[in-house]
Coordinates of C-alpha atoms and ligand atoms in Angstrom, one line a residue:
M355 CA 0.0 0.0 0.0
T356 CA 1.3 3.4 -0.9
T357 CA 0.3 6.6 0.9
A358 CA 0.7 10.2 0.0
N359 CA 0.8 13.2 2.3
V360 CA -1.5 16.1 1.4
V361 CA 0.1 19.4 2.3
N362 CA -1.4 22.8 3.0
P363 CA 0.5 25.0 0.5
A364 CA 0.0 28.1 2.7
T365 CA 1.5 26.5 5.9
E366 CA 3.5 23.5 4.5
Q367 CA 1.8 21.4 7.1
V368 CA 0.6 17.9 6.3
V369 CA -3.3 18.0 6.5
A370 CA -4.0 14.3 5.6
T371 CA -2.4 11.1 4.5
I372 CA -4.2 9.4 1.7
E373 CA -4.0 5.8 0.6
A374 CA -3.2 5.6 -3.1
T375 CA -5.5 3.4 -5.2
T376 CA -3.6 0.5 -6.7
E377 CA -3.9 -0.9 -10.2
A378 CA -5.9 -3.9 -8.9
Q379 CA -8.2 -1.7 -6.9
T380 CA -8.6 0.5 -10.0
D381 CA -9.6 -2.5 -12.0
A382 CA -12.1 -3.6 -9.3
A383 CA -13.6 -0.1 -9.3
I384 CA -13.9 0.0 -13.1
E385 CA -15.7 -3.4 -13.0
R386 CA -18.0 -2.2 -10.3
A387 CA -18.8 0.9 -12.4
H388 CA -19.4 -1.4 -15.4
R389 CA -21.9 -3.5 -13.5
A390 CA -23.6 -0.3 -12.1
A391 CA -23.8 1.2 -15.6
V392 CA -26.2 -1.6 -16.7
R393 CA -28.7 -0.6 -14.0
W394 CA -28.1 3.2 -14.1
R395 CA -29.0 3.6 -17.7
E396 CA -32.3 1.9 -17.0
V397 CA -33.2 4.3 -14.1
A398 CA -36.2 6.4 -15.3
P399 CA -35.1 9.9 -16.5
G400 CA -37.2 11.6 -13.8
D401 CA -35.6 9.5 -11.1
R402 CA -32.0 10.1 -12.4
A403 CA -32.9 13.8 -12.4
R404 CA -34.2 13.7 -8.9
L405 CA -31.0 12.0 -7.6
L406 CA -28.8 14.6 -9.3
R407 CA -30.9 17.3 -7.7
R408 CA -30.5 15.7 -4.3
F409 CA -26.7 15.4 -4.9
A410 CA -26.8 19.2 -5.6
D411 CA -28.7 19.8 -2.4
V412 CA -26.3 17.7 -0.3
V413 CA -23.4 19.6 -1.9
D414 CA -25.2 22.9 -1.0
A415 CA -25.7 21.7 2.6
N416 CA -21.9 21.0 2.8
L417 CA -20.8 24.0 0.8
E418 CA -18.8 25.6 3.6
Q419 CA -17.1 22.4 4.6
L420 CA -16.1 21.7 1.0
A421 CA -14.8 25.3 0.6
Q422 CA -12.7 25.0 3.8
L423 CA -11.3 21.7 2.7
E424 CA -10.2 23.4 -0.6
V425 CA -8.6 26.3 1.3
A426 CA -6.6 23.8 3.4
N427 CA -5.6 21.5 0.6
S428 CA -5.2 23.9 -2.4
G429 CA -4.5 27.3 -0.8
H430 CA -7.4 28.8 -2.7
T431 CA -8.8 31.9 -1.2
I432 CA -12.0 31.3 0.8
G433 CA -14.0 33.5 -1.6
N434 CA -12.8 31.4 -4.6
A435 CA -13.3 28.1 -2.8
R436 CA -16.9 29.0 -2.0
W437 CA -17.5 29.9 -5.6
E438 CA -16.0 26.6 -6.7
A439 CA -18.2 24.5 -4.3
G440 CA -21.2 26.6 -5.4
N441 CA -20.3 25.8 -9.0
V442 CA -20.5 22.1 -8.4
R443 CA -24.0 22.5 -6.9
D444 CA -25.1 24.7 -9.9
V445 CA -23.6 22.3 -12.5
L446 CA -25.5 19.4 -10.8
H447 CA -28.8 21.4 -10.9
Y448 CA -28.2 22.2 -14.5
C449 CA -27.4 18.6 -15.4
A450 CA -30.5 17.4 -13.5
G451 CA -32.4 19.0 -16.4
I452 CA -30.7 16.7 -18.9
P453 CA -32.2 13.2 -18.4
E454 CA -35.7 14.3 -19.3
R455 CA -34.5 16.4 -22.3
L456 CA -32.1 13.9 -23.9
L457 CA -34.3 13.5 -26.9
G458 CA -33.8 11.5 -30.1
S459 CA -35.2 12.4 -33.5
Q460 CA -37.5 10.7 -36.0
I461 CA -36.6 11.0 -39.6
P462 CA -39.2 10.0 -42.3
V463 CA -37.8 7.7 -45.0
A464 CA -39.4 5.7 -47.8
G465 CA -41.0 2.5 -46.5
G466 CA -40.6 3.4 -42.8
V467 CA -39.1 5.7 -40.3
N468 CA -35.7 6.2 -38.7
I469 CA -35.5 7.0 -35.1
T470 CA -32.4 8.0 -33.2
F471 CA -31.5 7.4 -29.6
Q472 CA -28.7 9.0 -27.5
E473 CA -27.3 6.0 -25.8
P474 CA -25.0 6.3 -22.7
L475 CA -21.4 5.2 -23.3
G476 CA -21.0 3.1 -20.1
V477 CA -18.1 3.8 -17.8
V478 CA -16.5 7.3 -18.1
G479 CA -13.0 7.9 -16.6
I480 CA -12.4 11.5 -15.5
I481 CA -8.8 12.7 -14.8
V482 CA -8.5 16.0 -13.0
P483 CA -5.6 18.4 -12.4
W484 CA -4.8 20.2 -9.1
N485 CA -5.7 23.8 -10.0
F486 CA -9.6 23.7 -9.8
P487 CA -10.3 20.3 -8.2
M488 CA -14.0 20.7 -7.7
P489 CA -15.4 22.5 -10.8
I490 CA -13.3 20.6 -13.3
A491 CA -14.5 17.3 -11.9
A492 CA -18.1 18.4 -11.9
W493 CA -18.0 19.6 -15.5
G494 CA -17.2 16.0 -16.4
F495 CA -19.3 14.0 -13.9
G496 CA -22.4 16.1 -14.0
P497 CA -23.3 15.6 -17.7
A498 CA -21.8 12.1 -17.8
L499 CA -24.0 10.9 -14.9
A500 CA -27.0 12.8 -16.3
A501 CA -26.7 11.0 -19.7
G502 CA -26.8 7.6 -18.0
N503 CA -23.1 6.8 -17.6
T504 CA -21.2 5.7 -14.5
V505 CA -18.1 7.6 -13.5
V506 CA -14.7 6.8 -12.0
L507 CA -12.9 10.0 -11.0
K508 CA -9.2 10.4 -10.4
P509 CA -8.3 13.7 -8.6
A510 CA -4.7 15.0 -8.8
E511 CA -2.4 13.5 -6.2
L512 CA -1.8 16.9 -4.7
T513 CA -5.5 17.8 -4.2
P514 CA -7.7 14.8 -3.5
M515 CA -9.6 16.1 -0.5
T516 CA -12.7 17.7 -2.0
A517 CA -13.1 14.9 -4.6
I518 CA -13.1 12.3 -1.8
R519 CA -15.7 14.3 0.0
L520 CA -17.8 14.6 -3.1
G521 CA -17.7 10.8 -3.5
E522 CA -19.1 10.5 0.0
L523 CA -21.8 13.1 -0.6
A524 CA -22.9 11.3 -3.7
L525 CA -23.7 8.2 -1.7
E526 CA -25.4 10.3 1.0
A527 CA -27.6 11.8 -1.7
G528 CA -28.6 8.2 -2.7
L529 CA -26.7 7.6 -5.9
P530 CA -26.5 3.9 -6.2
E531 CA -23.3 2.1 -5.3
G532 CA -20.8 2.1 -8.2
V533 CA -22.3 5.0 -10.1
F534 CA -19.8 7.5 -8.9
Q535 CA -16.5 6.4 -7.5
V536 CA -13.5 8.5 -6.5
L537 CA -10.0 6.9 -6.8
P538 CA -7.2 9.0 -5.4
G539 CA -3.8 7.9 -6.6
K540 CA -1.2 8.3 -9.3
G541 CA -1.8 9.4 -12.8
T542 CA 0.6 6.8 -14.1
V543 CA -1.4 4.0 -12.2
V544 CA -5.1 5.0 -11.9
G545 CA -5.3 7.5 -14.8
Q546 CA -3.3 5.1 -17.1
R547 CA -5.7 2.3 -16.3
F548 CA -8.7 4.5 -17.4
V549 CA -6.9 4.7 -20.7
T550 CA -6.1 1.0 -21.1
H551 CA -9.1 -0.8 -19.5
P552 CA -11.5 -1.7 -22.2
A553 CA -14.6 -1.2 -20.0
V554 CA -13.8 2.5 -19.7
R555 CA -15.5 3.9 -22.9
K556 CA -14.4 7.5 -22.6
V557 CA -11.7 9.5 -20.9
V558 CA -12.1 13.1 -20.0
F559 CA -8.7 14.5 -19.3
T560 CA -8.0 18.0 -18.0
G561 CA -4.3 18.9 -17.5
S562 CA -1.1 19.7 -19.3
T563 CA -0.9 19.5 -23.1
E564 CA 2.1 17.1 -22.7
V565 CA 0.1 14.5 -20.7
G566 CA -3.0 15.1 -22.8
K567 CA -1.2 14.0 -26.0
Q568 CA -0.1 10.8 -24.2
I569 CA -3.7 10.2 -23.2
M570 CA -4.9 10.7 -26.8
V571 CA -2.3 8.3 -28.2
G572 CA -3.3 5.7 -25.5
C573 CA -7.0 6.1 -26.2
A574 CA -6.3 5.6 -30.0
Q575 CA -5.5 1.9 -29.3
Q576 CA -9.2 1.2 -28.6
V577 CA -10.6 4.2 -30.5
K578 CA -11.7 5.3 -27.0
R579 CA -13.7 8.6 -26.9
V580 CA -11.7 11.4 -25.4
T581 CA -12.3 15.0 -24.3
L582 CA -9.1 17.0 -23.6
E583 CA -9.0 20.3 -21.7
L584 CA -5.3 21.4 -21.8
G585 CA -3.1 24.3 -21.4
G586 CA -3.3 27.9 -22.4
K587 CA -1.4 31.1 -23.2
S588 CA -4.2 33.5 -23.5
A589 CA -3.9 37.1 -24.6
N590 CA -5.5 40.1 -23.0
I591 CA -5.7 42.7 -25.8
V592 CA -6.1 46.3 -24.9
F593 CA -6.9 48.8 -27.7
A594 CA -6.3 52.5 -27.4
D595 CA -10.0 53.2 -27.5
A596 CA -10.8 51.1 -24.4
D597 CA -11.7 52.2 -20.9
L598 CA -8.0 52.0 -19.9
E599 CA -8.7 52.5 -16.2
R600 CA -11.0 49.5 -16.1
A601 CA -8.7 47.4 -18.3
A602 CA -5.7 48.1 -16.0
A603 CA -7.7 47.7 -12.8
T604 CA -9.0 44.3 -13.8
A605 CA -5.9 42.9 -15.6
P606 CA -4.4 41.5 -12.3
Y607 CA -7.6 39.5 -11.8
G608 CA -7.4 38.2 -15.4
V609 CA -4.0 36.6 -14.7
F610 CA -3.3 36.4 -11.0
D611 CA -6.6 34.8 -9.9
N612 CA -5.9 31.4 -8.3
A613 CA -2.2 32.6 -8.2
G614 CA -2.2 32.3 -12.0
Q615 CA -2.8 28.6 -11.8
D616 CA -5.7 28.9 -14.3
C617 CA -5.7 27.4 -17.7
C618 CA -7.6 30.6 -18.8
A619 CA -5.1 33.0 -17.3
R620 CA -4.5 36.0 -19.5
S621 CA -0.8 35.6 -19.2
R622 CA 0.1 37.9 -22.1
I623 CA -1.1 41.5 -22.1
L624 CA -1.0 43.1 -25.5
V625 CA -1.4 46.9 -25.4
Q626 CA -1.7 49.2 -28.3
R627 CA 1.5 51.2 -28.6
S628 CA -0.1 54.7 -28.4
V629 CA -1.4 53.9 -24.8
F630 CA 1.3 51.5 -23.6
D631 CA 3.0 53.9 -21.2
R632 CA -0.3 55.1 -19.7
F633 CA -1.5 51.5 -19.3
M634 CA 1.7 50.5 -17.5
E635 CA 1.3 53.5 -15.1
L636 CA -2.3 52.4 -14.3
L637 CA -1.3 48.7 -14.1
E638 CA 1.5 49.2 -11.5
P639 CA -0.7 50.3 -8.5
A640 CA -3.2 47.6 -9.4
V641 CA -0.5 44.9 -9.2
R642 CA 1.1 46.2 -6.1
G643 CA -2.3 46.4 -4.5
V644 CA -3.2 42.7 -5.0
R645 CA -3.6 41.3 -1.4
V646 CA -1.5 38.2 -1.2
G647 CA -1.5 36.1 2.0
D648 CA -3.5 33.7 4.2
P649 CA -6.2 32.2 1.9
A650 CA -8.6 31.7 4.8
D651 CA -8.7 35.5 5.3
E652 CA -11.8 36.9 3.6
T653 CA -9.9 39.9 2.2
T654 CA -7.1 37.9 0.6
E655 CA -7.1 38.0 -3.2
M656 CA -4.2 35.7 -4.0
G657 CA -2.9 32.6 -2.1
P658 CA 0.2 30.5 -2.5
L659 CA 1.3 28.2 -5.3
I660 CA 0.4 24.6 -5.0
S661 CA 3.9 23.2 -4.2
A662 CA 7.5 24.0 -3.7
A663 CA 8.3 22.2 -7.0
H664 CA 5.7 24.2 -8.9
R665 CA 7.1 27.5 -7.4
E666 CA 10.6 26.5 -8.7
R667 CA 9.1 25.9 -12.1
V668 CA 7.4 29.3 -12.1
A669 CA 10.4 31.1 -10.8
A670 CA 12.5 29.7 -13.6
F671 CA 10.5 31.8 -16.1
V672 CA 11.9 35.0 -14.5
E673 CA 15.6 34.7 -15.3
P674 CA 18.3 37.1 -14.0
S675 CA 18.3 38.7 -17.5
T676 CA 14.5 39.1 -17.5
K677 CA 13.3 42.7 -17.4
V678 CA 10.8 42.9 -14.5
A679 CA 8.6 45.9 -14.7
F680 CA 7.2 45.6 -11.1
T681 CA 6.1 43.0 -8.6
G682 CA 3.4 42.8 -5.9
E683 CA 3.4 41.4 -2.4
R684 CA 5.0 38.2 -1.2
P685 CA 4.4 37.1 2.4
D686 CA 7.3 35.9 4.6
G687 CA 7.4 32.6 6.5
P688 CA 6.2 29.2 5.5
G689 CA 4.1 28.6 2.4
F690 CA 4.8 28.4 -1.3
W691 CA 4.5 32.1 -2.1
Y692 CA 5.4 33.9 -5.3
P693 CA 4.6 37.5 -5.9
P694 CA 2.5 38.9 -8.7
T695 CA 5.1 39.7 -11.3
V696 CA 5.0 41.8 -14.5
V697 CA 7.7 41.3 -17.1
L698 CA 8.7 43.0 -20.3
P699 CA 10.0 40.3 -22.7
G700 CA 13.0 41.1 -24.8
A701 CA 12.0 39.0 -27.8
P702 CA 8.8 37.3 -29.2
T703 CA 10.6 34.0 -28.7
D704 CA 11.1 34.5 -24.9
R705 CA 9.8 31.5 -23.0
V706 CA 7.5 33.7 -20.9
L707 CA 5.7 34.6 -24.1
T708 CA 5.5 31.1 -25.6
E709 CA 5.1 28.7 -22.7
E710 CA 2.4 28.3 -20.1
V711 CA 3.7 29.6 -16.8
F712 CA 0.7 28.6 -14.7
G713 CA 1.7 31.0 -12.0
P714 CA 1.4 34.8 -11.2
V715 CA 3.7 36.0 -14.0
V716 CA 2.4 38.1 -16.9
A717 CA 4.3 39.4 -19.9
V718 CA 3.3 42.8 -21.4
V719 CA 4.0 43.6 -25.1
S720 CA 2.9 46.4 -27.4
F721 CA 1.2 46.2 -30.8
E722 CA 0.6 48.7 -33.7
D723 CA -2.9 47.9 -35.0
E724 CA -5.6 45.3 -35.2
A725 CA -3.8 43.0 -37.6
D726 CA -0.6 43.2 -35.5
A727 CA -2.6 42.4 -32.3
L728 CA -4.2 39.3 -34.0
R729 CA -0.8 38.1 -35.3
I730 CA 0.7 38.3 -31.8
A731 CA -2.3 36.8 -30.1
N732 CA -2.4 33.8 -32.4
A733 CA 1.4 33.2 -32.4
T734 CA 1.0 30.3 -29.9
E735 CA 0.1 26.6 -30.1
Y736 CA -2.5 27.2 -27.5
G737 CA -6.0 28.6 -28.0
L738 CA -8.1 28.5 -24.9
S739 CA -9.2 31.9 -23.9
G740 CA -8.6 35.6 -24.1
S741 CA -9.9 39.1 -23.5
I742 CA -10.5 42.1 -25.8
W743 CA -10.8 45.6 -24.5
T744 CA -12.3 48.2 -26.9
N745 CA -15.3 50.5 -27.0
D746 CA -15.8 49.8 -30.7
V747 CA -18.4 47.1 -31.1
G748 CA -17.3 46.3 -34.7
R749 CA -13.7 45.8 -33.6
A750 CA -14.8 43.7 -30.6
L751 CA -16.6 41.3 -33.0
R752 CA -13.9 41.4 -35.7
V753 CA -11.1 40.6 -33.2
S754 CA -13.3 38.0 -31.4
R755 CA -13.7 36.2 -34.7
G756 CA -10.0 36.6 -35.5
V757 CA -8.5 35.2 -32.2
E758 CA -8.0 31.4 -32.5
A759 CA -9.4 30.5 -29.0
G760 CA -12.5 28.8 -27.6
N761 CA -13.6 31.2 -24.9
L762 CA -13.3 35.0 -25.2
S763 CA -14.6 37.9 -23.2
V764 CA -15.0 41.5 -24.3
N765 CA -14.4 44.2 -21.7
S766 CA -14.3 41.5 -19.1
H767 CA -12.1 38.6 -18.0
S768 CA -14.9 36.2 -17.3
S769 CA -15.6 33.7 -20.0
V770 CA -16.6 30.5 -18.1
R771 CA -20.3 29.9 -17.3
Y772 CA -21.6 26.4 -16.9
W773 CA -24.6 26.8 -19.3
T774 CA -22.3 28.0 -22.1
P775 CA -19.7 25.8 -23.9
F776 CA -16.1 25.6 -22.8
G777 CA -13.0 24.2 -24.6
G778 CA -9.9 25.0 -26.6
F779 CA -8.7 25.5 -30.1
K780 CA -5.4 24.1 -31.4
Q781 CA -3.3 22.3 -28.6
S782 CA -5.6 23.7 -25.8
G783 CA -7.9 20.7 -26.2
L784 CA -10.4 18.6 -28.1
G785 CA -14.1 18.8 -27.7
R786 CA -16.3 21.0 -25.5
E787 CA -17.6 20.7 -21.9
L788 CA -20.7 22.3 -20.4
G789 CA -23.3 24.3 -22.3
P790 CA -26.5 23.0 -23.9
D791 CA -24.7 20.2 -25.7
A792 CA -22.7 18.9 -22.7
A793 CA -24.5 15.6 -22.5
L794 CA -24.1 14.7 -26.2
A795 CA -20.3 14.2 -25.6
F796 CA -21.3 11.4 -23.2
T797 CA -23.6 9.5 -25.6
E798 CA -23.5 7.7 -28.9
T799 CA -26.2 8.4 -31.5
K800 CA -28.0 5.2 -32.5
N801 CA -30.0 5.2 -35.7
V802 CA -32.8 2.6 -36.1
F803 CA -34.8 2.0 -39.2
I804 CA -38.3 0.6 -38.7
A805 CA -40.0 -0.7 -41.9
T806 CA -43.7 0.1 -42.1
T807 CA -44.3 -1.9 -45.3
Ligands
NAP1964 P1 -0.9 17.1 -15.5 O1 0.5 16.9 -14.9 O2 -1.1 16.9 -16.9 O3 -1.8 16.2 -14.6 C1 -3.2 16.2 -14.8 C2 -3.8 14.9 -14.2 O4 -3.4 13.8 -15.1 C3 -3.4 14.6 -12.8 O5 -4.5 14.0 -12.2 C4 -2.3 13.6 -13.0 O6 -2.0 12.7 -12.0 C5 -2.8 12.8 -14.3 N1 -1.7 12.2 -15.0 C6 -0.4 12.5 -15.1 N2 0.2 11.6 -15.9 C7 -0.7 10.7 -16.4 C8 -0.6 9.6 -17.2 N3 0.5 9.2 -17.8 N4 -1.8 9.0 -17.5 C9 -2.9 9.4 -16.9 N5 -3.1 10.4 -16.1 C10 -1.9 11.1 -15.8 O7 -1.4 18.6 -15.2 P2 -1.3 19.4 -13.8 O8 0.1 19.7 -13.6 O9 -2.0 18.6 -12.7 O10 -2.2 20.7 -14.1 C11 -1.8 21.8 -14.8 C12 -2.2 21.8 -16.3 O11 -3.6 21.6 -16.4 C13 -1.9 23.1 -16.9 O12 -1.3 22.8 -18.2 C14 -3.3 23.7 -17.2 O13 -3.3 24.6 -18.2 C15 -4.1 22.5 -17.4 N6 -5.5 22.8 -17.2 C16 -6.4 22.9 -18.2 C17 -7.7 23.2 -18.1 C18 -8.7 23.3 -19.2 O14 -9.9 23.2 -19.0 N7 -8.3 23.5 -20.4 C19 -8.2 23.5 -16.8 C20 -7.3 23.4 -15.7 C21 -6.0 23.0 -15.9 P3 -1.0 13.0 -10.8 O15 -1.8 13.8 -9.8 O16 -0.5 11.7 -10.3 O17 0.1 13.9 -11.4
MG1965 MG1 1.7 17.5 -13.3

């Protein structure tokens, strides 16, 4: 038996010791899920909906406990953690509307009729990263369960606490045994088994592009369905005609929220040359003013990074030769702290402009005109998110259409809402989660011809 210590990144104290699921235990859980799938798909849509609603209610009743667990395990600010637990509840309520609305179609043909069914896939394996343990899990398991699948969920090794609790709450809500199982453990053991076990019919993977590619290759062996939500290097594009005060005041939130450990982080700020100096003047106090510290404090805006190793990785992006424009606070004492950092890259090929930092480091560059802005914004293998700041509606739409990314926001940094689709272009992913079509990604379309003559 292997165990792993779960560490509070704000204090470096061990908060729990978790038993890692072995390969044999993973196989047993998958087989349990496979047996449960046979019954779960036959549960009347209204009853499945009711169980998901009850799951949502139980999450709501335990919202504060889930939020506190996330603060202690992940160092998320309490405000963010409450939002995340609330997001799980809301996603479950939204998905409770799915079973009764998962309709097929009827298509008239000569000599009969074709009818289509949206059939559940069976067992779905969900692999989650450490940056948003609760919402990312729910975006997979909500629609998967609603569409009649059973789920095995592997949280990240560093952040298993809230997922384990969600597994208990699902049973408390009355979900039948085997329908939703949480298997903490290693990606190379548990996650890998989701890829290779033939009873797992789909893998939903959120994480790095590097591991995502391996998952896709692995799934290809069985033509296994796969949804990938991967990395990002999103651009925050500020045009001269924008409300510069608002653009500068909100830019820190756009990149430093969750200490920059956000796949949608706007980690490149592109500013039109004519307003570059003014924008930097406005940005400086906003960055210096970000309140970094104890994530349990209600007024804190940014907590620590997830681990010492991750902090080292982030710090390596700011080399001695890097031109740092300014930095924000960094608390003393224990905890994996890194200050909000604004850098001015020397060349377009600088790593800080091309690679995902996944920490509180943002690079600011200037551009000439719309075409230049699009050229820079799209000069990346990623395509997840981005923001456009302008008061010209035509430009807002033109640039939105021109940026190669799945989720954009105009005069805002918020592009993720569970009733709207989420996913990446290019190497940021494959497929979409959430939104009105969320359940379709967890079904196969079956087409049946019935002869009438
Ligand atoms: P990661 O290293 O790719 O790991 C993600 C998950 O995959 C973890 O649960 C990990 O397990 C597991 N895993 C690792 N190797 C595996 C393998 N060979 N087979 C199966 N599973 C394996 O990513 P991370 O460092 O946790 O998270 C950061 C990355 O996630 C960033 O690149 C970020 O952009 C991305 N992300 C994307 C989105 C999106 O929606 N597009 C959202 C959030 C994060 P262990 O815990 O054992 O390592
Ligand atoms: Mg990793």
